Every structure is written in C-alpha cells, then in structure tokens.
Amino acid sequence: MFSTSIKMQSLKTKIAIIGAGPSGLLLGQLLAKKGIDNIIIERASGEYILGRIRAGILEQGLVSLLAEAGVDERMKKEGHIHDGFEIAHYGKRHRIDIKALTNGSTVMCYGQTEVTRDLMQARQSIGATTYYESSDVVIHEQNSNSPFVTFTKNGIEYKLDCDYIAGCDGFHGVSRQSIPKEKRNEFERIYPFGWLGLLSDTPPVADELIYCKTKRGFALASMRSSTRSRYYLQVPLTDKVEDWSDDAFWAELKKRLPEDVAEMLITGPSIEKSIAPLRSFVCEPMQDGRLFLVGDAAHIVPPTGAKGLNLAASDVSTLSKLLDKTYNGEEPDAVAKYSEIALKRVWHAERFSWWMSNMLHEYDDDNMNENETKTLERFMASELDFHLNYEEGKKVIAIQYVGTVSYTHLRAHETKANLV
Ligand code: APR
Ligand code: PHB
C-alpha cells in the first residue's frame, strides 16, 4: 500500500498525462478545449523536446485536428500542401498523384518539431500545467477508481490524484511497463537496417518527396521548407553516425537519387545527423483499467510512409472523444472501448508502413539460398511494377498514404461506437 510522506505535495486533476511529446500535448489541448482539466508530467526539458527531429508529413485528419485544437495558424502560413510524391525505382521516376488518385486529398508538409512548438505555445497561453524535468514517475492503482501518479521535480515529491491516466511517454516510457506483463501481448519486427538522416539549410532537390529504391539501398529526399532539406539513406545497423562525414553522405545520396535529380542536388553542412533503427511494434491491449497508452507508448511504425505522428494523433482523437462522452454523461463507460477502436487503425498503418518498407529497401537475408533470393527479387519486381505502372496499383498506395482507407474505416468503426 502506498503511503503519502509528510513532505509530499498533493495535486489533483481529471486526466494525468505522462509525456509532453506531440501525443501528450495534443491530447492536453483537445481536452482543455472540452473543459476537461489535465496536468502533464514530462521527464525532459521543453528545449530538449524541440531538439528532436522527426518526420513532417501530416494527413488531412491531423490537419483538421490541429485546427480543432486551435493550433493551426502557423502551419497554414508556413506549411506546404503536397498533391503528390515520387517513387524512383532503379532510377526511373514514377509520380503518385495523390490528389487525383484520391478524389482531392493532399498531405501537409510541416515538421513535427514545429507542430510540437505550436502545441507547447498554445498550452502555455491557456495557462495549463506542465511539470517538465520530472523524474521517478510511477503510476499507481490504475485498476481502482482512484488512480494516481507520483513523481519528483526539483527535489520535491508530488502525488497527483486523477480520474484517468494517459500514457503518452513514447516507446521507452513507464506507462506500458506499468501494465502487468501477463496482460500485455506485444508484437514486434526489427528490420535489419537503419535510416541515416541529415538535415541541412539547403533548398530541397525537388518540389515533392522522392522515395528511391536502388541496388545500393533506399534513399529519401524530403524537406522542411523551401530552404531546409531532410535526406535519408538506408544503412546497415552496424554503422555509426561518426562513420558518415557530410561529404560521404552527399556522395552516397547522389548515387541513389535518379541521375537528373542528382544533378540538381545542392549540398551544404549538416545541422543534424542521426541514425534511427526501423521497428514495427504494437502492444495489445492499449489500456489497463484507467490507464491508456497513446502514440509511441503503444506502437511504433518504420518511417517509410510517415505514419508515426498521424497514428499517434488518431489515438489522441479517439481518446479525447471518448473521455468527452464519459464526462458529459452521454456514455459513462465510453472509455472502455478505447483500445478496441484504436487498434483497428493501428494495424492498418502498421501493415502499410511494413509493406512500404519491404517494397523499397534492399534486404540481405543470410538465411536464404541463392535461388530463394532470386525468387524474392522477382516477387518484388512484380510488386513494384503493379504499384507503379497501373492506376489501380498507384491508387492503393495513394489512399493509404493520405490516410483515407483508415479514416473511412475508422469512421465506420466510430459510428458503430457512437463516436460521430
Ligand atoms: N516520465 C515522463 N515523461 C517521459 C518518460 C517518463 N518516464 N519517458 C518518456 N517521457 C517523455 C519523453 O521525454 C517524450 O517527451 O514522453 C515523451 C514521448 O514523446 P514521443 O516519443 O515523441 O512520443 P509521442 O508523443 O507518442 O509522439 C509520437 O513521435 O516518435 C514519433 O513516430 C512518432 O511521430 C510519432 C510521434
Ligand atoms: C521526413 O521528412 O522526415 C520524412 C518524410 C516522409 C517519410 C519519412 C520521413 O516517409
């Protein structure tokens, strides 16, 4: 049994949110808009969080959610709407015209770091409480009617009483680990390569993103603005960032871009360079009593297809709606459906990201013999042929890239759950 020490400060809120990444901040903002008060507890500093570089392609559902949260002003000014993107297959460029293929859907190119900055500012301006640089966060009694969270900040211990706890603390956070192991079913695939990313203040090599499949490995030409580029190279997991000078990065990128694109590449010093492993991961269920897992705390997708943030935002959307129903008395037990509703969408995005990753990367599988390798190469060549040269195939990519498949699906699912 937990006993409160004399020194301990008592706090109270409706929703305790652990983690001030995009999931925690967006949830906090949407709940505040609905009059549901919340406190965020975050391990890192705000400055540290804004130093993390992540993907920057927002589906329309997320764009609408940011508008609903009242944090879309800067995005509308500085973000760029993309009507399509390219896939280059062994040097041949194919355009996926997402707008034409999806009856008008587009994506917004706006960095996750900027989304986070906008959310942080919005939270500050409404005066909502965030405990940054907190340590020893522990979740207690999520299966009782009075759960609480304890933590320490500046040497002071706190006890936060709440109705519900939202675990928005990413893959390495405490929330998922607070669900007993025997209640969790975890699914995982770790890919045998990573992405080396480089950010530079140079104009992007093209107006739209180019995903490149080459014999030397995958590459991606992306951007943050008309003056800032983001590029990626598939690298072996054994590579270290220190192995890659800027010159080596640019030289390899040039070899992987289609020739006419490589000629246009403007290089410059990196302002950030890092290697990220690729992982598919899902934890089922995404809740335990009054504790909910949201975003990276519950699932990870490989970055091919840029689903990470969009998926996190759809968890947030679902949870905020269910909490609203619970608090406004419409359906007191609505939150019990969270995991079931969220997981439908999660598996769609997981499958799409896994499939895009398989199709576009080069694999060295030591377990396969020469003939099996050749056979797999033929399968992949045919897969790419169908998806890049036929309208039906391109449509399959486009509707998933913009998120319409999962939105339509989710809407049907949400209607069933009386969420819309
Ligand atoms: N206590 C408090 N905060 C914690 C703890 C802890 N024990 N552990 C982690 N955190 C904080 C981290 O410091 C981080 O700021 O939780 C936050 C989690 O943020 P993210 O990892 O960005 O996760 P999420 O908000 O779900 O964002 C999802 O980020 O990683 C990408 O692809 C992903 O784009 C997606 C988005
Ligand atoms: C990025 O710009 O960082 C980015 C874009 C698209 C992806 C992955 C990453 O699929």
PDB file of N, CA and C and ligand atoms in Angstrom, residues 54-57 195 209 211 220 222 224 230 232 303-306, ligand 2:
ATOM      1  N   ARG A  54      11.961  14.843 -36.293  1.00  0.00           N
ATOM      2  CA  ARG A  54      11.109  13.718 -36.712  1.00  0.00           C
ATOM      3  C   ARG A  54      10.480  14.052 -38.059  1.00  0.00           C
ATOM      4  N   ALA A  55       9.682  13.115 -38.587  1.00  0.00           N
ATOM      5  CA  ALA A  55       9.095  13.282 -39.937  1.00  0.00           C
ATOM      6  C   ALA A  55       8.172  14.500 -40.010  1.00  0.00           C
ATOM      7  N   GLY A  56       7.715  14.817 -41.202  1.00  0.00           N
ATOM      8  CA  GLY A  56       6.925  16.033 -41.332  1.00  0.00           C
ATOM      9  C   GLY A  56       5.841  15.982 -42.387  1.00  0.00           C
ATOM     10  N   ILE A  57       5.134  14.843 -42.469  1.00  0.00           N
ATOM     11  CA  ILE A  57       4.035  14.742 -43.431  1.00  0.00           C
ATOM     12  C   ILE A  57       2.741  14.516 -42.642  1.00  0.00           C
ATOM     13  N   TRP A 195      17.945   4.071 -40.745  1.00  0.00           N
ATOM     14  CA  TRP A 195      17.948   5.246 -41.618  1.00  0.00           C
ATOM     15  C   TRP A 195      18.916   6.266 -41.036  1.00  0.00           C
ATOM     16  N   LEU A 209       8.383  14.969 -52.326  1.00  0.00           N
ATOM     17  CA  LEU A 209       9.273  13.943 -51.761  1.00  0.00           C
ATOM     18  C   LEU A 209       9.590  12.886 -52.826  1.00  0.00           C
ATOM     19  N   TYR A 211      10.930   8.973 -52.872  1.00  0.00           N
ATOM     20  CA  TYR A 211      11.351   7.720 -52.224  1.00  0.00           C
ATOM     21  C   TYR A 211      12.101   6.930 -53.287  1.00  0.00           C
ATOM     22  N   LEU A 220      15.715   8.686 -49.309  1.00  0.00           N
ATOM     23  CA  LEU A 220      14.526   9.549 -49.352  1.00  0.00           C
ATOM     24  C   LEU A 220      14.967  11.004 -49.399  1.00  0.00           C
ATOM     25  N   SER A 222      13.495  14.495 -48.713  1.00  0.00           N
ATOM     26  CA  SER A 222      12.345  15.170 -48.117  1.00  0.00           C
ATOM     27  C   SER A 222      12.735  16.609 -47.789  1.00  0.00           C
ATOM     28  N   ARG A 224      11.775  20.383 -45.149  1.00  0.00           N
ATOM     29  CA  ARG A 224      11.044  21.040 -44.075  1.00  0.00           C
ATOM     30  C   ARG A 224      10.465  22.377 -44.554  1.00  0.00           C
ATOM     31  N   ARG A 230      15.658  17.594 -45.823  1.00  0.00           N
ATOM     32  CA  ARG A 230      15.873  16.422 -44.980  1.00  0.00           C
ATOM     33  C   ARG A 230      16.077  15.225 -45.908  1.00  0.00           C
ATOM     34  N   TYR A 232      17.519  11.015 -46.272  1.00  0.00           N
ATOM     35  CA  TYR A 232      17.791   9.773 -45.538  1.00  0.00           C
ATOM     36  C   TYR A 232      18.478   8.755 -46.444  1.00  0.00           C
ATOM     37  N   PRO A 303       9.568   4.466 -40.492  1.00  0.00           N
ATOM     38  CA  PRO A 303       9.200   5.785 -41.016  1.00  0.00           C
ATOM     39  C   PRO A 303       8.756   5.815 -42.479  1.00  0.00           C
ATOM     40  N   THR A 304       8.949   4.724 -43.211  1.00  0.00           N
ATOM     41  CA  THR A 304       8.567   4.692 -44.626  1.00  0.00           C
ATOM     42  C   THR A 304       7.047   4.897 -44.732  1.00  0.00           C
ATOM     43  N   GLY A 305       6.623   6.043 -45.239  1.00  0.00           N
ATOM     44  CA  GLY A 305       5.190   6.325 -45.312  1.00  0.00           C
ATOM     45  C   GLY A 305       4.739   7.369 -44.307  1.00  0.00           C
ATOM     46  N   ALA A 306       5.636   7.738 -43.384  1.00  0.00           N
ATOM     47  CA  ALA A 306       5.399   8.846 -42.440  1.00  0.00           C
ATOM     48  C   ALA A 306       4.118   8.715 -41.621  1.00  0.00           C
TER      49      ALA A 306
HETATM   50  C1  PHB B   2      10.755  13.346 -43.197  1.00  0.00           C
HETATM   51  O1  PHB B   2      10.634  14.395 -43.846  1.00  0.00           O
HETATM   52  O2  PHB B   2      11.469  13.308 -42.179  1.00  0.00           O
HETATM   53  C2  PHB B   2      10.056  12.124 -43.676  1.00  0.00           C
HETATM   54  C3  PHB B   2       9.127  12.243 -44.688  1.00  0.00           C
HETATM   55  C4  PHB B   2       8.483  11.119 -45.158  1.00  0.00           C
HETATM   56  C5  PHB B   2       8.764   9.896 -44.595  1.00  0.00           C
HETATM   57  C6  PHB B   2       9.673   9.779 -43.555  1.00  0.00           C
HETATM   58  C7  PHB B   2      10.333  10.896 -43.105  1.00  0.00           C
HETATM   59  O3  PHB B   2       8.136   8.783 -45.073  1.00  0.00           O
END
